[in-house]
CSV table of C-alpha atoms in Angstrom, one decimal:
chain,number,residue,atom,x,y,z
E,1,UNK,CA,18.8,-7.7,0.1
E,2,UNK,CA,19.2,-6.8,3.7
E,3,UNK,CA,16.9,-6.6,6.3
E,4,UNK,CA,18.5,-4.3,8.9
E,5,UNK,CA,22.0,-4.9,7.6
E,6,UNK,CA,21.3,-8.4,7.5
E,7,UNK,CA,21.7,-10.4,4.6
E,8,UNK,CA,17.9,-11.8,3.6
E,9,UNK,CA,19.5,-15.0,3.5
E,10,UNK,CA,20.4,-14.9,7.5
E,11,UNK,CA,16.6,-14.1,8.5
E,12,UNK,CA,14.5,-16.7,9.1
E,13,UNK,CA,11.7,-17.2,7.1
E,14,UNK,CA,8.8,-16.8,9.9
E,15,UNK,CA,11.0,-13.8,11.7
E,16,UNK,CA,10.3,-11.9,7.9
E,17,UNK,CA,7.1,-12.4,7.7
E,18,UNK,CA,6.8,-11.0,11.2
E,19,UNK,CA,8.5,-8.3,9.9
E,20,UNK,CA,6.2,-7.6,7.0
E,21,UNK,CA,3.2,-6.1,6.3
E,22,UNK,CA,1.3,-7.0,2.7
E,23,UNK,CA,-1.7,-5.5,0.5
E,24,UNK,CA,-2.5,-7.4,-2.6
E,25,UNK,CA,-3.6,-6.1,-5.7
E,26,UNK,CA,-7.2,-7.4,-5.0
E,27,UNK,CA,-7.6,-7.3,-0.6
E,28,UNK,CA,-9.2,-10.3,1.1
E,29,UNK,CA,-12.6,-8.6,2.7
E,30,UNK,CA,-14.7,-10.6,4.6
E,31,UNK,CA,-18.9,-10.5,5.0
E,32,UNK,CA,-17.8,-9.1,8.8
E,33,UNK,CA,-18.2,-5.3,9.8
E,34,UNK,CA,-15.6,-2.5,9.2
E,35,UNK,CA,-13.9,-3.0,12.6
E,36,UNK,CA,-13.5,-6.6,12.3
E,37,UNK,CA,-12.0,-6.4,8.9
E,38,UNK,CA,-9.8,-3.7,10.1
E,39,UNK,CA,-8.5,-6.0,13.4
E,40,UNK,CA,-7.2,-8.4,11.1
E,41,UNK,CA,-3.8,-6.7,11.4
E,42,UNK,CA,-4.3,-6.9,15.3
E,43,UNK,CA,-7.0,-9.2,16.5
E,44,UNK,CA,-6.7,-7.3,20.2
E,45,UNK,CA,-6.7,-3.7,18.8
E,46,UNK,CA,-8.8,-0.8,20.6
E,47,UNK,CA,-11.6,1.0,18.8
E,48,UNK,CA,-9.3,3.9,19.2
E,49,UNK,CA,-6.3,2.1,17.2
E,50,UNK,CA,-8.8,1.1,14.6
E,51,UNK,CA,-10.3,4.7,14.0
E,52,UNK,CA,-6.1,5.9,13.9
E,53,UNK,CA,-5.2,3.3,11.6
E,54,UNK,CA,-8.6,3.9,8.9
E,55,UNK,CA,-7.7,8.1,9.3
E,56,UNK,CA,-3.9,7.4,8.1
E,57,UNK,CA,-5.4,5.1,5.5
E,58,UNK,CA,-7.6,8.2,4.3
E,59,UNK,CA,-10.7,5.3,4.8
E,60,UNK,CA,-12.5,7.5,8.0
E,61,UNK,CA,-14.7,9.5,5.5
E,62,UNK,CA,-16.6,7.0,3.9
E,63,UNK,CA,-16.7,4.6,6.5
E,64,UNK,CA,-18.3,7.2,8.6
E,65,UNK,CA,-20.6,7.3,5.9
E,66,UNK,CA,-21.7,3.9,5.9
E,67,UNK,CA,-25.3,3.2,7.1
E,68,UNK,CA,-23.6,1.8,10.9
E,69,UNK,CA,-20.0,3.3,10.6
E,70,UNK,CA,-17.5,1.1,11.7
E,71,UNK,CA,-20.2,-1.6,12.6
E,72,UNK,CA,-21.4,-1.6,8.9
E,73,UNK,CA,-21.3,-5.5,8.2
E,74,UNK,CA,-19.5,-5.5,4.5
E,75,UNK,CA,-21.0,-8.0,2.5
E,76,UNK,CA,-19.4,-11.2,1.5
E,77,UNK,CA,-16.1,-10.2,-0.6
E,78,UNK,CA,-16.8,-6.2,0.3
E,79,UNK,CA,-19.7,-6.4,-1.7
E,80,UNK,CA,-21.4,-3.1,-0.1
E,81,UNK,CA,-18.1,-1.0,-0.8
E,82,UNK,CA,-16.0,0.4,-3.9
E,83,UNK,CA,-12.4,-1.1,-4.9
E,84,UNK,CA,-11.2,2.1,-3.5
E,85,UNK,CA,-12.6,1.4,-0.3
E,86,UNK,CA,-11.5,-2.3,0.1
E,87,UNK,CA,-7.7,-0.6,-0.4
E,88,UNK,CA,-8.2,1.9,2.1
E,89,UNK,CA,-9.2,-1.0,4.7
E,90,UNK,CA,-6.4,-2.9,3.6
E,91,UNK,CA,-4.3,-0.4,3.8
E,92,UNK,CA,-5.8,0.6,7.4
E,93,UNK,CA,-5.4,-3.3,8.2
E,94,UNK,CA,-1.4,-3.4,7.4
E,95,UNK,CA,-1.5,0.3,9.0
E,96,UNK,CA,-2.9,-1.6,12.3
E,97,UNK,CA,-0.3,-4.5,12.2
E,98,UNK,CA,2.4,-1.9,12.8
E,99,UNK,CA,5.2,-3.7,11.1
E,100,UNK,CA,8.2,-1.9,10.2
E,101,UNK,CA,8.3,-2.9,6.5
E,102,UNK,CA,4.7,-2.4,4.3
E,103,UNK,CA,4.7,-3.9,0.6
E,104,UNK,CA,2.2,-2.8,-1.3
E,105,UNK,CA,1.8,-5.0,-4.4
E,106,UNK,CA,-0.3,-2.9,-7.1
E,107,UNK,CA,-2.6,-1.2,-5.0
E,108,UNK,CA,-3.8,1.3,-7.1
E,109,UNK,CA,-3.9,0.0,-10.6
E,110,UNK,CA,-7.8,-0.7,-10.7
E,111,UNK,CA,-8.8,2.7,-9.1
E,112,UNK,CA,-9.9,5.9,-10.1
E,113,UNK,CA,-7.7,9.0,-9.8
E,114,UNK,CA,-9.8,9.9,-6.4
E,115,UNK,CA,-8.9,7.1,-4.6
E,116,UNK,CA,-5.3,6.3,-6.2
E,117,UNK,CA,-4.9,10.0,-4.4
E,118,UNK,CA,-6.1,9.1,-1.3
E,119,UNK,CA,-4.1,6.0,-1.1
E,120,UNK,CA,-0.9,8.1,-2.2
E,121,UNK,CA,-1.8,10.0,0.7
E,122,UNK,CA,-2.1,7.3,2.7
E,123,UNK,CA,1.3,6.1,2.1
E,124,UNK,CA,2.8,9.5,3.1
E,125,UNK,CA,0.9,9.7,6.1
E,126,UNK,CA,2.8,6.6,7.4
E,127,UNK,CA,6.2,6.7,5.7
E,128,UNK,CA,8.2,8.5,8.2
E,129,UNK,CA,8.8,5.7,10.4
E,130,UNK,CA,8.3,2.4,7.5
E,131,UNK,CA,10.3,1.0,4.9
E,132,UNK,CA,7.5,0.8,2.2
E,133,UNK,CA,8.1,-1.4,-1.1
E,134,UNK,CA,5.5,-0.1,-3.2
E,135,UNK,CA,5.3,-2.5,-6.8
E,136,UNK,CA,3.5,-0.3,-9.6
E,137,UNK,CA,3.2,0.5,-12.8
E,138,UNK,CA,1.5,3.6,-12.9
E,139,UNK,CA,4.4,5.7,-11.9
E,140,UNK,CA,2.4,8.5,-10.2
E,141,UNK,CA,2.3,6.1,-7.4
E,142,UNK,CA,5.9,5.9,-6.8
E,143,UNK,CA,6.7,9.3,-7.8
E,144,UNK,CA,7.7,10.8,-4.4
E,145,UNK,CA,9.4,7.6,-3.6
E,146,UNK,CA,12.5,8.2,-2.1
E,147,UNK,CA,14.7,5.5,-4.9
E,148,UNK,CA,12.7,4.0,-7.5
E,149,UNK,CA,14.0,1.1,-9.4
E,150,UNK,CA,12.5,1.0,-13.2
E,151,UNK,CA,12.6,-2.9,-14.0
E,152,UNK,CA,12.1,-4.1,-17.1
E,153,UNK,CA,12.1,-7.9,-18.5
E,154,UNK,CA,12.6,-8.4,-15.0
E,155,UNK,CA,15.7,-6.8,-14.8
E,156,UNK,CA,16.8,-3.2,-13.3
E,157,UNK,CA,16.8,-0.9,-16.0
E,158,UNK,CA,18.0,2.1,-14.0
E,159,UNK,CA,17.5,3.8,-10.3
E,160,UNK,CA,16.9,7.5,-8.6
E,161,UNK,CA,14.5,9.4,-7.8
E,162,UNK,CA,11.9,10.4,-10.1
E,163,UNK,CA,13.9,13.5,-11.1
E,164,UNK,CA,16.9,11.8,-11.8
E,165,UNK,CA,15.6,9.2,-14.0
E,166,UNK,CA,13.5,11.7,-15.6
E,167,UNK,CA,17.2,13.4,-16.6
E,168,UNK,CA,19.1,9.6,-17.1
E,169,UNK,CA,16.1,6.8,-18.2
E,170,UNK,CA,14.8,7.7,-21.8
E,171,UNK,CA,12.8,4.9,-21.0
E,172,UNK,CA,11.4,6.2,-17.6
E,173,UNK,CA,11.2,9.0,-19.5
E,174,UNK,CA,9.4,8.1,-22.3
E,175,UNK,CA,6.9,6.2,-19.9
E,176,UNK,CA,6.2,9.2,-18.0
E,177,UNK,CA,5.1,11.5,-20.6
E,178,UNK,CA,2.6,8.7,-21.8
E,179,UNK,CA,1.2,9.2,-18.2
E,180,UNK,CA,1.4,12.8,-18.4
E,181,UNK,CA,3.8,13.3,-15.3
């Protein structure tokens, strides 16, 4: 692996993580407002930055919603807001960190086709100037990706696009039309 033609190996550990931008599966939300939860990418972020980063994350519609906006306090663990919704901030969060690689690690296998869309969209909006690592199994997700690399056991199994596996993976293949892409 290299991290701007460096081998992973010569990158120290703390200078990666700098590097690195990360939303889990399941996002950490705290019982704090909208904004605060957002600033945990960048503690000293404007309320401008904040309301760019939620628009790219495709989160400004229901948080303008909310009964205070962006001053709606969320409930311990995001009670007050959908699964959906707790991506969107973390995506907004990760958005607001600005670093130059994001990993998203599952991030839409729980939602519905709504918000798996909007966070697809979300992921275009900021891909011209990222290098995202998007781990899924749900392969609309990584279906625009620009190299996909079908793993299984662990292993790479095969790499392209999603067109060219679709002509070389039977596999890929095979797992595609079972979710009718």
């Amino acid at each position: 692996i290299l991290i701007d033609t460096y081998p992973i190996t010569e990158v120290s550990k703390s200078h990666l993580r700098q590097q690195i931008a990360y939303v889990p599966q399941e996002p950490v939300i705290f019982s704090k407002s909208v904004v605060d939860n957002i600033r945990v990418g960048r503690v000293n972020a404007s309320l401008a930055e904040v309301e760019t980063a939620a628009k790219l994350a495709c989160a400004e519609e229901f948080i303008k919603d909310l009964p205070h906006g962006y001053n709606t306090l969320l409930g311990e663990r995001g009670l007050l807001i959908s699964v959906g919704q707790k991506q969107r901030i973390a995506i907004a969060r990760a958005i607001l960190r600005d670093s130059p690689i994001l990993l998203l690690d599952e991030a839409t296998s729980s939602l519905d086709a709504i918000s798996e869309n909007a966070i697809k969209t979300a992921i275009d909006n900021i891909s011209g100037n990222k290098t995202i690592i998007v781990i899924a199994h749900r392969l609309a997700t990584v279906k625009n990706a620009d190299r996909i690399l079908f793993l299984e056991k662990g292993k790479i199994e095969n790499e392209g696009s999603h067109k060219e596996l679709m002509r070389t993976s039977n596999k890929y293949q095979k797992l595609a039309e079972l979710q009718f892409l």
